[in-house]
XYZ file of C-alpha atoms in Angstrom:
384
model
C -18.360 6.675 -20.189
C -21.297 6.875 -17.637
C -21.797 9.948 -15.949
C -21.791 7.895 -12.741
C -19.033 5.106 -12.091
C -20.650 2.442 -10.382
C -18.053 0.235 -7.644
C -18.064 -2.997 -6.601
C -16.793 -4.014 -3.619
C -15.365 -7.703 -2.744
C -14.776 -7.833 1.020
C -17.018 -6.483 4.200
C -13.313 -5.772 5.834
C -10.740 -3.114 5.164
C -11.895 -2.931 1.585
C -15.904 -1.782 2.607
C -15.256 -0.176 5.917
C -12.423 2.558 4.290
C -12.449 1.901 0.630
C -15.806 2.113 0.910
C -16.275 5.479 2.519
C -13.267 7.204 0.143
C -14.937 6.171 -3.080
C -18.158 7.712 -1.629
C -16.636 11.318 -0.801
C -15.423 10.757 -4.309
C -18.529 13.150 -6.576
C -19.699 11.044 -9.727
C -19.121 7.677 -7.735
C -21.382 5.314 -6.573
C -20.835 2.604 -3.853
C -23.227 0.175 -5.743
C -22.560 -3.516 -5.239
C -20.959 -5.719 -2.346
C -19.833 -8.875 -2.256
C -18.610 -11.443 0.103
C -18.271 -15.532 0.498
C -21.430 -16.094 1.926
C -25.092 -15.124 1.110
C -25.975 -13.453 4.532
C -22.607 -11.669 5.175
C -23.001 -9.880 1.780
C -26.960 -9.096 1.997
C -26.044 -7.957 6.271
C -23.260 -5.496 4.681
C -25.710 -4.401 2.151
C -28.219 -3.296 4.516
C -25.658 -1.901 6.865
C -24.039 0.454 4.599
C -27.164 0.899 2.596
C -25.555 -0.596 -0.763
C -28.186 -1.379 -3.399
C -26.946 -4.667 -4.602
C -25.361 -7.610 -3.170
C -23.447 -11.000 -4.432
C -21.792 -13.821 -3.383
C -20.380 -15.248 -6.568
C -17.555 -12.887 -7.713
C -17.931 -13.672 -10.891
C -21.558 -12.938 -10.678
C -20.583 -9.200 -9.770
C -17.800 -9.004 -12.388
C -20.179 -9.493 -15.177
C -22.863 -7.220 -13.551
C -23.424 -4.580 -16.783
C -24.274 -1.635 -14.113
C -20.882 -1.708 -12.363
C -17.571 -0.035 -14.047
C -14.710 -0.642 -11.059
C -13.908 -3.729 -8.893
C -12.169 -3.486 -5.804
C -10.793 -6.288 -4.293
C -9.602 -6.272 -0.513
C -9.265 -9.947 -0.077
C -6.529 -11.805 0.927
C -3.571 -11.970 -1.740
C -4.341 -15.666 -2.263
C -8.055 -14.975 -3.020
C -7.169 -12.253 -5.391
C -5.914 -13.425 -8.457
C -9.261 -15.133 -10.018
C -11.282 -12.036 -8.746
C -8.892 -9.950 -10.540
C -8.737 -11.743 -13.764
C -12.572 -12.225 -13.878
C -13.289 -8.413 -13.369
C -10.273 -7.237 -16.607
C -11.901 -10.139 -18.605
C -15.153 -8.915 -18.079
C -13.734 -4.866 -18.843
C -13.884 -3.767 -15.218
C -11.548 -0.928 -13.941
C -9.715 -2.579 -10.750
C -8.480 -1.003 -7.577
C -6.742 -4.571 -6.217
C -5.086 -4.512 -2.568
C -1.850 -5.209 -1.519
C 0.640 -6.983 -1.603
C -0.382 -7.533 -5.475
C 0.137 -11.464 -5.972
C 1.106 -14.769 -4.460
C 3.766 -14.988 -7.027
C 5.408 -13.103 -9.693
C 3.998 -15.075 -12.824
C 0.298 -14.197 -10.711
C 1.611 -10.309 -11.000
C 2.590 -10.069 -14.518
C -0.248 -12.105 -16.108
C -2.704 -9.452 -14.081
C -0.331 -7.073 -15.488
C -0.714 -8.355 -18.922
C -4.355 -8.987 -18.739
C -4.906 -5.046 -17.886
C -2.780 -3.404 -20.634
C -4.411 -5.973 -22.610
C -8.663 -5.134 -21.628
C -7.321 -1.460 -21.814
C -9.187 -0.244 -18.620
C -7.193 0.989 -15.706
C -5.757 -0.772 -13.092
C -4.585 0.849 -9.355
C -3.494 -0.515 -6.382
C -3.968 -0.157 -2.716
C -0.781 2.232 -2.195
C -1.415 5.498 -1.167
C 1.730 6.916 -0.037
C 3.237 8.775 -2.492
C -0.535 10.481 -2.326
C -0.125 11.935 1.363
C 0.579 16.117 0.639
C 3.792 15.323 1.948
C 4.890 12.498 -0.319
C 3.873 15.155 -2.659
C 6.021 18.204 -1.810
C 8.784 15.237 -1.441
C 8.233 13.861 -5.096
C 8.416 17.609 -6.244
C 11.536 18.596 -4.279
C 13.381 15.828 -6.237
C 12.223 16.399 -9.876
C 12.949 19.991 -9.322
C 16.925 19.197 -8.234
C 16.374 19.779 -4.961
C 18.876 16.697 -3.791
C 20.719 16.105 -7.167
C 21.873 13.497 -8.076
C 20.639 10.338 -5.686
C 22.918 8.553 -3.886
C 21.267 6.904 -1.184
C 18.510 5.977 1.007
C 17.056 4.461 4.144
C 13.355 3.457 4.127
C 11.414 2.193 7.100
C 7.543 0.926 7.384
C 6.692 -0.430 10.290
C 3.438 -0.911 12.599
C 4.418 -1.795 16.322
C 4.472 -4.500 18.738
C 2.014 -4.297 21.724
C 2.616 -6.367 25.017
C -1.184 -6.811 26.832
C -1.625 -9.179 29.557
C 2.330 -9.733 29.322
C 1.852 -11.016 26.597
C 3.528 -9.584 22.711
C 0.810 -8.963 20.116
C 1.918 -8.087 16.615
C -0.316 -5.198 15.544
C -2.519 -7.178 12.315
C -3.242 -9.660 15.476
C -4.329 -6.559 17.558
C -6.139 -4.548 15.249
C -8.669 -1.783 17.097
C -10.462 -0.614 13.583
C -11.065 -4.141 11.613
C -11.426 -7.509 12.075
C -7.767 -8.996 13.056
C -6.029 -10.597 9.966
C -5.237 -13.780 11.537
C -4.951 -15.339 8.099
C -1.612 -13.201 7.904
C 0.222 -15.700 10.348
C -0.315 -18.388 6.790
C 2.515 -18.556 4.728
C -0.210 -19.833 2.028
C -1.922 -16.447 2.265
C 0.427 -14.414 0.120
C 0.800 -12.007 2.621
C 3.547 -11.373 5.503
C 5.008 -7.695 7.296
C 7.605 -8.053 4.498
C 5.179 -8.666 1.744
C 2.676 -6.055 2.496
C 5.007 -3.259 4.365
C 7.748 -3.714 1.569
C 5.739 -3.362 -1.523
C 4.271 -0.278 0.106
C 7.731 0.955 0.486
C 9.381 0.130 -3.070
C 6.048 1.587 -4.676
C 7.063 4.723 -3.094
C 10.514 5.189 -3.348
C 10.758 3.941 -6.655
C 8.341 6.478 -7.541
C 10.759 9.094 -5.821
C 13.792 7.750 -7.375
C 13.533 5.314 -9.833
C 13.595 0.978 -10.188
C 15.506 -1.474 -8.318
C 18.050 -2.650 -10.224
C 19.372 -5.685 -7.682
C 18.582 -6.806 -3.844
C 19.952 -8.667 -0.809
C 18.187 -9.175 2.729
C 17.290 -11.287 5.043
C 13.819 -11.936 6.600
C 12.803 -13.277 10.032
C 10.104 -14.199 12.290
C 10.475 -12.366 15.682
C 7.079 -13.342 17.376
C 6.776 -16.783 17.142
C 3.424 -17.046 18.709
C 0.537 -14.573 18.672
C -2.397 -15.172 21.598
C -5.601 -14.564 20.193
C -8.249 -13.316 22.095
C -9.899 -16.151 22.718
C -7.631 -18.346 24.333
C -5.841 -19.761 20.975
C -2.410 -20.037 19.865
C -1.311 -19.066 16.403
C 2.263 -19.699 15.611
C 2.682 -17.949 12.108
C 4.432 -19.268 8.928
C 5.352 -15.556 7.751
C 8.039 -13.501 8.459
C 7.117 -10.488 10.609
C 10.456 -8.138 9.758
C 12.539 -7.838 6.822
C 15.919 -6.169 6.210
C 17.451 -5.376 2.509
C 19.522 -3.675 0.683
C 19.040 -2.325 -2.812
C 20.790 -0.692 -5.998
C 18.761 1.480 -7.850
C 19.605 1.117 -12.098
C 20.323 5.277 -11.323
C 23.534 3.702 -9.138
C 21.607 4.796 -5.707
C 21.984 2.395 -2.796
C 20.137 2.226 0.357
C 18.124 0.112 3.383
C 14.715 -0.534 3.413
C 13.260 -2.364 6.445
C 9.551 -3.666 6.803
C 7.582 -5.392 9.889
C 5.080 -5.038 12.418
C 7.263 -6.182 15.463
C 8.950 -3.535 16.569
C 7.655 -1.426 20.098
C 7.132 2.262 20.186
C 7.622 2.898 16.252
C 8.151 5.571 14.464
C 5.901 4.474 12.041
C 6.592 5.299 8.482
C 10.424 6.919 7.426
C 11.744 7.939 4.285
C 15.454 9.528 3.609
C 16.534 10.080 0.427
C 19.425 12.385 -0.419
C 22.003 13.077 -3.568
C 24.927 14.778 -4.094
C 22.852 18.177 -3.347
C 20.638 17.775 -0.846
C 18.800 15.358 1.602
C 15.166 15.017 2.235
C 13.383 13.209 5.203
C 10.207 12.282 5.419
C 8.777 11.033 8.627
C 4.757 9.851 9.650
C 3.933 7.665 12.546
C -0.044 6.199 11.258
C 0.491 4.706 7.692
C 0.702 7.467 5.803
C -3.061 8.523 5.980
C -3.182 11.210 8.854
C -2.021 14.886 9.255
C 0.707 14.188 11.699
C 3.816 13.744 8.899
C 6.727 15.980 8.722
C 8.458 16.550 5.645
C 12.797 17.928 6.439
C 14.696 18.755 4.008
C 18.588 20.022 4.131
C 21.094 21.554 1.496
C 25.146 20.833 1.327
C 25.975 24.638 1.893
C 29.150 24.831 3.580
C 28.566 25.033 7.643
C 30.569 24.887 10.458
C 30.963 21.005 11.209
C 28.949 19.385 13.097
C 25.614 22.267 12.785
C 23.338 21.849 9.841
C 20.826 22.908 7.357
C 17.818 20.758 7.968
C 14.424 22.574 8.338
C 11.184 21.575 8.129
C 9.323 22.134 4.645
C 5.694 23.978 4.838
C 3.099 21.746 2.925
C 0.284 24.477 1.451
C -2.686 23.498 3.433
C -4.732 24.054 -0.328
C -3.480 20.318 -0.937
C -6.069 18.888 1.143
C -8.638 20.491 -0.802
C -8.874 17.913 -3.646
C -11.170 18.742 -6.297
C -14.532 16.539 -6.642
C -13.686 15.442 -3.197
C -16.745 15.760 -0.445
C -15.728 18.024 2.404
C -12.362 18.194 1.226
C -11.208 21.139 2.984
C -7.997 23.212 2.643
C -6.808 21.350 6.328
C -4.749 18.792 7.406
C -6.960 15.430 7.702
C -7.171 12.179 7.925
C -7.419 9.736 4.564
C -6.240 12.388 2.368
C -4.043 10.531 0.473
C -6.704 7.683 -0.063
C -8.910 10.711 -1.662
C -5.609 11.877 -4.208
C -5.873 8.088 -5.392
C -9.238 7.613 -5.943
C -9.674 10.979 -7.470
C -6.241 9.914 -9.405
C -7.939 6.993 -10.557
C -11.823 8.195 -11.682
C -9.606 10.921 -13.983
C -7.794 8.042 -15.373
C -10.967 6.680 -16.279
C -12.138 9.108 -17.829
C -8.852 10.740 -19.824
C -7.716 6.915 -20.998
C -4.488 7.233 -19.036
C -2.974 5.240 -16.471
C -3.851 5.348 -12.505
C -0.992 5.853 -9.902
C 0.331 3.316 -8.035
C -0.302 1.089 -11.767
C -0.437 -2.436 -11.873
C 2.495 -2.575 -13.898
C 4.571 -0.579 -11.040
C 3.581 -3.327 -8.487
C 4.423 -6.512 -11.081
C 8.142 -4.212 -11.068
C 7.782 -3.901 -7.155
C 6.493 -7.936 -6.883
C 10.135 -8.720 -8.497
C 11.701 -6.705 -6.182
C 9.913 -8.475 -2.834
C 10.443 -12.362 -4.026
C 14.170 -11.465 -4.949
C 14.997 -10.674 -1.512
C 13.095 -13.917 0.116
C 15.398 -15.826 -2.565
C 18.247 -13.419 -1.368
C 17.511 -14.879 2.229
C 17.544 -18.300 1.247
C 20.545 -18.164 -1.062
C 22.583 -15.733 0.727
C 23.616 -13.501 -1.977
C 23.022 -10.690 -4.284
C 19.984 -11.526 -6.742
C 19.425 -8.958 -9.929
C 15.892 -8.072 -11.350
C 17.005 -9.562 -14.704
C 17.502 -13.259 -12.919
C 14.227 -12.818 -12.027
C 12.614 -13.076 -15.363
């Protein structure tokens, strides 16, 4: 393995902007290639972020000797061919979310990365935030027993301007607004993207789904763009379900971006010990998360045992990470991943969030949209 990895980057959005800025605090990684649809998009973003190479023919890039990872930030329904082209052509792959347009997409990218034996990760850093981590910890160690149950919540909120309801991927203040979520063709939705965020990280607490119900909706009908146009989206913008975990745990998990004043990003889990309550209002990336956690000694009813947990400050200081600093700070889960996935790299083993946790997680998001059409229970064996 080179003494330098070399990444490419498909996408001048999300993907360059703050993929593009963790991989360079990462040491022994080199931003070294960009590419986007057109010729003068991906030669501008070049020059802007002073990237030495630039294409405009994915496949082009993927077969580019020099370059070891691919990360791909485009839309879901974009994704697939990029994805295949870079494992065919032995790339490592950091691939966005949510992972595929459809569950035979997710498990053939699955199969085609066990098979090309690189490493594949994808764009869910949660259970990387130094809280997630205590949390994770807390539960292998006993600290709630046996699991029982859960309530998960990701949301992003609603904005009124001008009188008028935005839904926050319409509204964006940091990149360019994903209008292209409002298309049903897309791949993506609040349920698709917020969910598979969710189920990567509590099945990573507590184990896989072993059936689901729910239903999905569309609360904002109409988002006003900017300049004067009307989108009215295809995608649902909340979802609702209810899960069985195979360890006989049950619990809610809602997803959306239309709700006002959220709290963000929430995560119970308790067991037959203990409870645990996790609780971050930006996405899971900055320093203002809270981690509770409470024990079933016997109280007088009605007080309780619930204190917040101390997270060291040492876990922000992540080895062969630039300027990583033993402080609370932004992106600091982003940094566990990468640095998760360049030591995959180079010991052989398997990144964290892997692709073959999102194919699992995939099941688990198109069994509740056929759980909203049918009306019923639907089990991850039914789903193939």
């Amino acid at each position: 393995m080179a003494d330098t990895l070399k990444v490419g980057i498909i996408s001048a959005n999300w993907s360059l902007k703050v993929h593009g800025a963790a991989w360079r605090r990462i040491e022994g990684v080199e931003v070294a290639a960009i590419c986007t649809s057109r010729q003068e998009t991906a030669e501008r973003a070049a020059r802007e972020y002073d990237i030495p190479k630039a294409y405009w023919n994915h496949e082009e890039m993927s077969a580019d000797p020099d370059l070891h990872i691919i990360d791909v930030g485009t839309r879901p329904s974009f994704r697939f061919p990029m994805v295949m082209a870079a494992l065919k052509n032995g790339k490592h792959v950091y691939d966005a979310l949510p992972f595929a347009v459809s569950l035979s997409d997710a498990e053939a990218m699955r199969d085609a990365q066990k098979a090309a034996g690189v490493v594949g990760v994808v764009d869910a850093q949660f259970r990387w935030s130094p809280h997630a981590q205590k949390m994770k910890r807390m539960i292998d160690e006993g600290f709630i027993g046996r699991p029982l149950g859960f309530n998960v919540q990701l949301m992003l909120p609603l904005i009124v301007a001008n009188d008028k309801p935005y839904a926050y991927c319409a509204y964006s203040e940091h990149t360019d607004p994903y209008y292209w979520l409002a298309e049903k063709s897309s791949g993506g939705s609040a349920w698709r993207n917020f969910a598979t965020h969710s189920l990567l990280f509590l099945t990573h607490l507590i184990g896989p789904v072993a059936e689901a119900t729910g239903m999905l909706t569309t609360g904002v009908p109409e988002w006003f763009l900017p300049n004067g146009e009307v989108l009215r989206p295809e995608t649902h913008d909340l979802g609702s379900a209810v899960l069985r975990m195979e360890n006989g745990a049950i619990g809610s998990l809602q997803a959306g971006w239309c709700v006002p004043d959220t709290e963000g990003w929430r995560v119970e889990v308790w067991g037959d010990r203990g409870r645990l309550l996790l609780v971050d209002d930006s996405f899971g990336n900055f320093p203002s998360a809270k981690l509770y956690a409470g024990d079933a000694r016997l109280l007088t009813y009605g007080q309780r045992t619930c204190e917040e947990v101390t997270v060291d400050d040492a876990v922000y200081a992540i080895p062969g990470v630039e300027g990583a600093m033993a402080e609370p700070r932004a992106f600091a889960a982003m940094d566990w991943m990468f640095r998760n996935m360049v030591d995959a790299i180079h010991d052989g083993t398997e990144g964290s969030p892997s692709f073959t946790e999102a194919a699992a997680v995939h099941r688990v998001v198109e069994a509740v949209e056929r759980a909203n059409v049918e009306r019923r229970w639907v089990t991850m064996q039914e789903m193939g």
